[in-house]
Each structure stands twice: as C-alpha cells, then as structure tokens.
Amino acid sequence: MAKKATKSRKSRSSSTTAASAYNPSTPSNEKPDRKMVLRVKSSEKMKRSAQQSVVSEREKRPKSKSRPKSKQKKKKTKIDAKMPKKPPTAFFYFLEDFRKEFQEQNPDIKSMRDIGKACGEKWKLMTYEEKVKYYDIATEKRAEFDRAMAEYIRRKESGEDQETEDDSEFDE
DNA sequence: AGTTTGATTGTTGTT
DNA sequence: AACAACAATCAAACT
C-alpha cells in the first residue's frame, strides 16, 4: 500500500478526520462524541443523494433558461493573483485520479471532455463511501480556502497599497 | 500563435 | 428554494 504521506502539513491535532464526520452511521464504531458530531451537515444530504441517485428524469431539462454554454472564463489572464480562487470540488479531485487511470485505459482520449463524461457517469455509480474520500479532501480544502479568503480580505482592508512588506520581493 | 470553448459535478452566493 | 456562476484541465477550434 502506498503510503501517501499526505499529512505532511498541518497537524491540526484534531483527530477529527472529516471522513468521520462524513460517516454518519458506523456500525461497529460508535463514538459518542456529544458535541463533535457532524460537522458537516451536508453529509446527510449527500448521502441521501448518493443512495437515492435514482433519478426518474431521464432527461434533465433546465426548467428555466437555456444553459449558458460559454460563460466560464473569458480571460484567464491575471485579474487578481492575490485573490484565492475557489477550491476544486470533490468531483474535481476524483477527476484528477480518474484521469490518470482513464488515460492508461484510453490513451487515445486525451481531452477532458470525453473524460469528463466518463467521470460523471462513474461518479454517479460510485457509492457514498467512496465519494466520502473525496468529499473529505474537498471539505478540508474549503476550510483552508475560507481561511485564505479571510486573510486575503483582512490584508486587503488593511491596505493593499502596502507593497511587499513582510516579504522582500525585489522583483524590479 | 494565442485565446476560447467544451464537458463533468460540487459548492457557494445571490435573489 | 432555486438558479447562476465558477473551480481544473487539455485538446480541438477559432481568429
């Protein structure tokens, strides 16, 4: 088993792995954590979705307006490099892993479009427990993002005019 | 040659 | 409550 030392960073102590939170019902593992229970409320919703997953609608139709096919990014140029971008969702992390495998099985396909389709299909087939792994990562990232955003705002309010002060960046 | 689109789901923010 | 927009990514496509 490859031991991915992913825990290299931050040892927030906290043995609270988000995964635990995601596992609302552990058969044998019953930890009566009175207060620390379910930090992620979305877990229930997600689980339900995963289990039900049975969507009768074979054709999803946007009830409202047509979907803007092109409206994601106009210019990838730097708008604000300091601004933290939204963290990838669980699905995106899954994509990262899936992509590698997919490319091995299908070296012919290189574009993400095709992979995305396959990923989406499999994603829906995946069970909640399997998804939890990715949800866990996404949740953690979101927390970090939230913190980064707060700091970013704080710094911005503090004075964005303040040029590199703590970091000696003499680029020019 | 450089910019844009296209496709996937999830999360968040706005109304 | 529900929609809108954006997150990564890479190749094809367009200008």
PDB file of N, CA and C (backbone and C1' of nucleotides) in Angstrom, chain C residues 4-15:
ATOM      1  P    DA C   4     -30.471  30.274 -14.313  1.00  0.00           P
ATOM      2  O5'  DA C   4     -29.132  30.926 -13.740  1.00  0.00           O
ATOM      3  C5'  DA C   4     -29.207  32.068 -12.866  1.00  0.00           C
ATOM      4  C4'  DA C   4     -27.808  32.637 -12.649  1.00  0.00           C
ATOM      5  C3'  DA C   4     -26.805  32.311 -13.767  1.00  0.00           C
ATOM      6  O3'  DA C   4     -25.885  33.379 -13.912  1.00  0.00           O
ATOM      7  C1'  DA C   4     -26.128  31.266 -11.745  1.00  0.00           C
ATOM      8  P    DA C   5     -24.928  33.409 -15.105  1.00  0.00           P
ATOM      9  O5'  DA C   5     -23.499  33.348 -14.407  1.00  0.00           O
ATOM     10  C5'  DA C   5     -23.314  33.938 -13.127  1.00  0.00           C
ATOM     11  C4'  DA C   5     -22.082  33.345 -12.439  1.00  0.00           C
ATOM     12  C3'  DA C   5     -20.991  32.903 -13.417  1.00  0.00           C
ATOM     13  O3'  DA C   5     -19.740  33.385 -12.971  1.00  0.00           O
ATOM     14  C1'  DA C   5     -21.515  31.144 -11.929  1.00  0.00           C
ATOM     15  P    DC C   6     -18.493  33.234 -13.944  1.00  0.00           P
ATOM     16  O5'  DC C   6     -17.396  32.568 -13.030  1.00  0.00           O
ATOM     17  C5'  DC C   6     -17.415  32.824 -11.612  1.00  0.00           C
ATOM     18  C4'  DC C   6     -16.796  31.621 -10.889  1.00  0.00           C
ATOM     19  C3'  DC C   6     -15.569  31.050 -11.606  1.00  0.00           C
ATOM     20  O3'  DC C   6     -14.573  30.732 -10.650  1.00  0.00           O
ATOM     21  C1'  DC C   6     -17.141  29.347 -11.259  1.00  0.00           C
ATOM     22  P    DA C   7     -13.066  30.796 -11.112  1.00  0.00           P
ATOM     23  O5'  DA C   7     -12.566  29.300 -10.776  1.00  0.00           O
ATOM     24  C5'  DA C   7     -12.101  28.986  -9.468  1.00  0.00           C
ATOM     25  C4'  DA C   7     -12.147  27.473  -9.249  1.00  0.00           C
ATOM     26  C3'  DA C   7     -11.352  26.686 -10.283  1.00  0.00           C
ATOM     27  O3'  DA C   7      -9.998  26.572  -9.846  1.00  0.00           O
ATOM     28  C1'  DA C   7     -13.486  25.672  -9.843  1.00  0.00           C
ATOM     29  P    DA C   8      -8.798  26.492 -10.821  1.00  0.00           P
ATOM     30  O5'  DA C   8      -8.832  24.956 -11.290  1.00  0.00           O
ATOM     31  C5'  DA C   8      -8.407  23.937 -10.385  1.00  0.00           C
ATOM     32  C4'  DA C   8      -8.153  22.646 -11.144  1.00  0.00           C
ATOM     33  C3'  DA C   8      -7.132  22.765 -12.280  1.00  0.00           C
ATOM     34  O3'  DA C   8      -6.409  21.540 -12.367  1.00  0.00           O
ATOM     35  C1'  DA C   8      -9.284  22.255 -13.167  1.00  0.00           C
ATOM     36  P    DT C   9      -4.944  21.544 -13.054  1.00  0.00           P
ATOM     37  O5'  DT C   9      -5.163  20.834 -14.454  1.00  0.00           O
ATOM     38  C5'  DT C   9      -5.952  19.634 -14.544  1.00  0.00           C
ATOM     39  C4'  DT C   9      -6.447  19.465 -15.966  1.00  0.00           C
ATOM     40  C3'  DT C   9      -5.540  20.105 -17.015  1.00  0.00           C
ATOM     41  O3'  DT C   9      -5.120  19.127 -17.927  1.00  0.00           O
ATOM     42  C1'  DT C   9      -7.798  20.619 -17.419  1.00  0.00           C
ATOM     43  P    DC C  10      -3.590  19.089 -18.340  1.00  0.00           P
ATOM     44  O5'  DC C  10      -3.583  18.390 -19.774  1.00  0.00           O
ATOM     45  C5'  DC C  10      -4.585  17.428 -20.080  1.00  0.00           C
ATOM     46  C4'  DC C  10      -5.269  17.795 -21.382  1.00  0.00           C
ATOM     47  C3'  DC C  10      -4.360  18.463 -22.422  1.00  0.00           C
ATOM     48  O3'  DC C  10      -4.578  17.859 -23.677  1.00  0.00           O
ATOM     49  C1'  DC C  10      -6.298  19.719 -22.135  1.00  0.00           C
ATOM     50  P    DA C  11      -3.418  17.826 -24.770  1.00  0.00           P
ATOM     51  O5'  DA C  11      -4.162  17.134 -25.996  1.00  0.00           O
ATOM     52  C5'  DA C  11      -5.400  16.495 -25.743  1.00  0.00           C
ATOM     53  C4'  DA C  11      -6.485  17.114 -26.614  1.00  0.00           C
ATOM     54  C3'  DA C  11      -5.962  17.656 -27.945  1.00  0.00           C
ATOM     55  O3'  DA C  11      -6.881  17.338 -28.964  1.00  0.00           O
ATOM     56  C1'  DA C  11      -7.114  19.354 -26.817  1.00  0.00           C
ATOM     57  P    DA C  12      -6.429  17.330 -30.478  1.00  0.00           P
ATOM     58  O5'  DA C  12      -7.705  18.014 -31.139  1.00  0.00           O
ATOM     59  C5'  DA C  12      -9.001  17.557 -30.786  1.00  0.00           C
ATOM     60  C4'  DA C  12     -10.010  18.692 -30.938  1.00  0.00           C
ATOM     61  C3'  DA C  12      -9.998  19.345 -32.327  1.00  0.00           C
ATOM     62  O3'  DA C  12     -11.326  19.597 -32.742  1.00  0.00           O
ATOM     63  C1'  DA C  12      -9.622  20.993 -30.666  1.00  0.00           C
ATOM     64  P    DA C  13     -11.584  19.982 -34.256  1.00  0.00           P
ATOM     65  O5'  DA C  13     -12.142  21.473 -34.112  1.00  0.00           O
ATOM     66  C5'  DA C  13     -12.721  21.888 -32.889  1.00  0.00           C
ATOM     67  C4'  DA C  13     -12.896  23.412 -32.878  1.00  0.00           C
ATOM     68  C3'  DA C  13     -12.783  24.077 -34.249  1.00  0.00           C
ATOM     69  O3'  DA C  13     -13.777  25.078 -34.378  1.00  0.00           O
ATOM     70  C1'  DA C  13     -11.229  25.058 -32.782  1.00  0.00           C
ATOM     71  P    DC C  14     -14.086  25.699 -35.802  1.00  0.00           P
ATOM     72  O5'  DC C  14     -14.067  27.255 -35.466  1.00  0.00           O
ATOM     73  C5'  DC C  14     -14.410  27.701 -34.140  1.00  0.00           C
ATOM     74  C4'  DC C  14     -13.668  28.998 -33.819  1.00  0.00           C
ATOM     75  C3'  DC C  14     -13.503  29.931 -35.018  1.00  0.00           C
ATOM     76  O3'  DC C  14     -13.877  31.260 -34.672  1.00  0.00           O
ATOM     77  C1'  DC C  14     -11.424  29.587 -33.980  1.00  0.00           C
ATOM     78  P    DT C  15     -14.148  32.286 -35.848  1.00  0.00           P
ATOM     79  O5'  DT C  15     -13.081  33.419 -35.530  1.00  0.00           O
ATOM     80  C5'  DT C  15     -12.765  33.745 -34.162  1.00  0.00           C
ATOM     81  C4'  DT C  15     -11.516  34.624 -34.110  1.00  0.00           C
ATOM     82  C3'  DT C  15     -11.341  35.536 -35.323  1.00  0.00           C
ATOM     83  O3'  DT C  15     -10.878  36.826 -34.930  1.00  0.00           O
ATOM     84  C1'  DT C  15      -9.427  34.201 -35.078  1.00  0.00           C
TER      85       DT C  15
END
